[in-house]
Coordinates of C-alpha atoms in Angstrom, one line a residue:
Chain A
M5 CA 103.4 -7.0 11.3
A6 CA 104.1 -9.9 8.9
E7 CA 106.3 -8.8 6.0
R8 CA 105.5 -9.6 2.4
L9 CA 107.6 -12.6 1.0
S10 CA 109.8 -12.0 -1.9
A11 CA 108.9 -13.8 -5.2
D12 CA 111.6 -16.4 -4.5
A13 CA 110.5 -17.0 -0.9
R14 CA 106.9 -17.3 -2.1
K15 CA 107.7 -19.9 -4.7
Q16 CA 109.8 -21.9 -2.3
A17 CA 107.1 -21.8 0.3
L18 CA 104.5 -22.9 -2.3
G19 CA 106.6 -26.0 -2.9
G20 CA 105.7 -27.2 0.6
I21 CA 101.9 -26.8 0.3
P22 CA 100.6 -29.0 -2.5
G23 CA 97.8 -27.6 -4.6
W24 CA 98.3 -24.0 -3.8
A25 CA 99.3 -21.6 -6.6
E26 CA 99.9 -17.9 -7.0
V27 CA 96.8 -15.8 -7.9
Q28 CA 96.2 -12.1 -8.5
D29 CA 99.7 -11.6 -10.0
G30 CA 101.4 -13.1 -6.9
K31 CA 99.4 -10.9 -4.5
G32 CA 97.7 -14.0 -3.1
I33 CA 97.7 -17.8 -3.1
G34 CA 94.7 -19.9 -4.0
K35 CA 93.5 -23.5 -4.0
T36 CA 90.2 -25.2 -4.8
F37 CA 89.3 -28.0 -2.4
V38 CA 86.8 -30.7 -3.5
F39 CA 85.1 -32.9 -0.9
K40 CA 82.6 -35.7 -1.0
D41 CA 79.6 -33.6 -0.1
F42 CA 78.4 -30.5 1.7
N43 CA 78.9 -32.0 5.1
E44 CA 82.6 -32.6 4.4
A45 CA 83.1 -29.2 2.8
F46 CA 81.5 -27.3 5.6
G47 CA 83.2 -29.4 8.2
F48 CA 86.5 -28.4 6.6
M49 CA 85.4 -24.7 6.6
T50 CA 84.4 -24.9 10.3
R51 CA 87.8 -26.3 11.4
A52 CA 89.6 -23.8 9.1
A53 CA 87.5 -20.9 10.5
L54 CA 88.6 -21.7 14.1
V55 CA 92.3 -21.7 13.0
A56 CA 91.8 -18.5 11.1
E57 CA 90.1 -16.8 14.0
K58 CA 92.8 -17.8 16.4
M59 CA 95.5 -16.5 14.0
D60 CA 93.4 -13.4 13.4
H61 CA 94.1 -14.0 9.8
H62 CA 91.1 -14.8 7.6
P63 CA 90.5 -16.3 4.2
E64 CA 88.5 -15.1 1.3
W65 CA 86.5 -18.2 0.3
R66 CA 83.6 -19.4 -1.7
N67 CA 81.6 -22.6 -1.2
V68 CA 79.3 -24.3 -3.6
Y69 CA 78.1 -27.6 -2.3
K70 CA 81.2 -29.8 -2.1
T71 CA 83.7 -27.3 -3.4
V72 CA 85.6 -24.7 -1.4
E73 CA 87.7 -22.1 -3.3
V74 CA 90.1 -20.3 -1.1
I75 CA 92.3 -17.2 -1.7
L76 CA 94.8 -16.1 1.0
S77 CA 96.5 -12.7 1.1
T78 CA 97.8 -10.3 3.7
H79 CA 96.2 -7.1 2.7
D80 CA 98.1 -4.9 5.2
A81 CA 101.3 -6.2 3.6
G82 CA 100.1 -5.9 0.0
G83 CA 100.8 -9.6 -0.7
V84 CA 101.7 -13.0 0.6
T85 CA 103.3 -13.3 4.0
K86 CA 104.2 -16.2 6.3
L87 CA 100.6 -15.9 7.8
D88 CA 99.2 -17.0 4.5
I89 CA 101.6 -19.9 4.2
E90 CA 100.8 -21.0 7.8
L91 CA 97.0 -20.9 7.2
A92 CA 97.4 -22.7 3.8
T93 CA 99.5 -25.4 5.6
A94 CA 96.8 -25.8 8.3
M95 CA 94.1 -26.0 5.6
N96 CA 95.9 -28.7 3.8
A97 CA 96.2 -30.7 7.0
I98 CA 92.5 -30.2 7.9
A99 CA 91.4 -31.2 4.4
K100 CA 93.5 -34.3 4.6
L101 CA 91.9 -35.3 7.9
T102 CA 88.5 -34.4 6.6
Q103 CA 88.9 -36.4 3.4
G104 CA 90.1 -39.4 5.5
Chain B
M7 CA 60.7 -31.7 -7.2
A8 CA 60.2 -28.0 -6.5
E9 CA 58.9 -26.1 -9.5
R10 CA 60.3 -22.9 -10.8
L11 CA 58.4 -19.9 -9.7
S12 CA 56.9 -17.6 -12.3
A13 CA 58.4 -14.1 -12.6
D14 CA 55.3 -12.7 -10.8
A15 CA 55.4 -15.3 -8.0
R16 CA 59.1 -14.6 -7.6
K17 CA 58.7 -10.9 -7.3
Q18 CA 55.9 -11.3 -4.8
A19 CA 58.0 -13.7 -2.7
L20 CA 60.9 -11.3 -2.8
G21 CA 58.6 -8.6 -1.2
G22 CA 58.6 -10.8 1.9
I23 CA 62.3 -11.2 2.3
P24 CA 64.0 -7.8 2.8
G25 CA 67.4 -7.4 1.1
W26 CA 67.1 -10.2 -1.4
A27 CA 67.1 -9.3 -5.1
E28 CA 67.0 -11.1 -8.4
V29 CA 70.5 -12.1 -9.8
Q30 CA 71.6 -13.9 -13.0
D31 CA 68.6 -12.7 -15.0
G32 CA 66.1 -14.0 -12.5
K33 CA 67.7 -17.5 -12.3
G34 CA 68.7 -16.8 -8.7
I35 CA 68.2 -14.5 -5.8
G36 CA 71.1 -12.9 -3.9
K37 CA 71.9 -10.9 -0.8
T38 CA 75.0 -9.6 0.8
F39 CA 75.0 -9.8 4.6
V40 CA 77.4 -7.6 6.6
F41 CA 78.2 -8.5 10.2
K42 CA 80.3 -7.0 13.0
D43 CA 83.3 -9.3 12.5
F44 CA 84.3 -12.8 11.3
N45 CA 82.9 -14.4 14.5
E46 CA 79.4 -13.1 13.7
A47 CA 79.7 -13.8 9.9
F48 CA 80.9 -17.4 10.4
G49 CA 78.3 -18.0 13.2
F50 CA 75.6 -17.0 10.7
M51 CA 77.1 -19.3 8.1
T52 CA 77.2 -22.2 10.5
R53 CA 73.6 -21.9 11.5
A54 CA 72.6 -21.4 7.9
A55 CA 74.6 -24.5 6.9
L56 CA 72.7 -26.6 9.3
V57 CA 69.4 -25.4 7.9
A58 CA 70.6 -25.9 4.3
E59 CA 71.8 -29.4 5.0
K60 CA 68.5 -30.3 6.7
M61 CA 66.6 -29.0 3.6
D62 CA 69.1 -30.7 1.3
H63 CA 69.2 -27.4 -0.5
H64 CA 72.5 -25.5 -0.4
P65 CA 73.7 -22.0 -1.0
E66 CA 76.4 -20.6 -3.2
W67 CA 78.2 -18.2 -0.9
R68 CA 81.4 -16.2 -0.5
N69 CA 82.8 -15.0 2.8
V70 CA 85.4 -12.2 3.2
Y71 CA 85.9 -11.4 6.9
K72 CA 82.6 -9.9 8.1
T73 CA 80.8 -10.1 4.8
V74 CA 78.8 -13.0 3.4
E75 CA 77.5 -12.9 -0.2
V76 CA 74.8 -15.5 -0.9
I77 CA 73.2 -16.6 -4.1
L78 CA 70.3 -19.1 -4.0
S79 CA 69.0 -21.0 -7.0
T80 CA 67.5 -24.4 -7.7
H81 CA 69.6 -25.8 -10.5
D82 CA 67.4 -28.8 -11.1
A83 CA 64.5 -26.5 -11.8
G84 CA 66.5 -24.0 -13.8
G85 CA 65.6 -21.1 -11.6
V86 CA 64.1 -19.9 -8.3
T87 CA 61.7 -22.2 -6.4
K88 CA 60.0 -22.1 -3.0
L89 CA 63.1 -23.9 -1.6
D90 CA 65.1 -20.8 -2.3
I91 CA 62.5 -18.5 -0.7
E92 CA 62.4 -20.8 2.4
L93 CA 66.2 -20.8 2.7
A94 CA 66.4 -17.0 2.2
T95 CA 63.7 -16.5 4.8
A96 CA 65.6 -18.7 7.3
M97 CA 68.8 -16.8 6.5
N98 CA 67.2 -13.5 7.2
A99 CA 65.9 -14.8 10.6
I100 CA 69.3 -16.2 11.5
A101 CA 71.1 -12.9 10.5
K102 CA 68.6 -10.9 12.6
L103 CA 69.3 -13.1 15.7
T104 CA 73.1 -13.1 15.0
Q105 CA 73.2 -9.3 14.7
G106 CA 71.2 -9.0 17.9

């Protein structure tokens, strides 16, 4: 099982994934993605969903038209693990491609 | 533009779409769908997204693993319109097919 990152390791990892910040007292990381329209927003979600399913690690997310708010946390580990950092990294890459 | 339904019309329409209830003081309608797993939940979302995009009427929704919480409202009309009832009806049908 993935182990919870220390506060220092978490902060260092966040430095490599622009736009992500600690939420829920450091138990998770969050980012709000804003796209051009619903087509782009849901396109992003669909690609991210495939990655999440393959990792067997899933986001908590909320979509309103062109906006997608994401929170990542590893509940079994009680906080943020490398799985969250990996999924956040993938989401940043997908968003970048989606936004062109 | 779709007109806001009266309280009576809204209550009557809700009678035809099981599981949906008024939220936000009657400004919207909401339902929480629970599926078997993420695959089913996101499958439901994908089919619903295509319907929403075609209607040009989009949900506010939140997904956590196998759960999808949906709120529908027509912001331009300041409340619930027939568009919300149509999308809710379509979502119930999609969920039923998804859940088998």
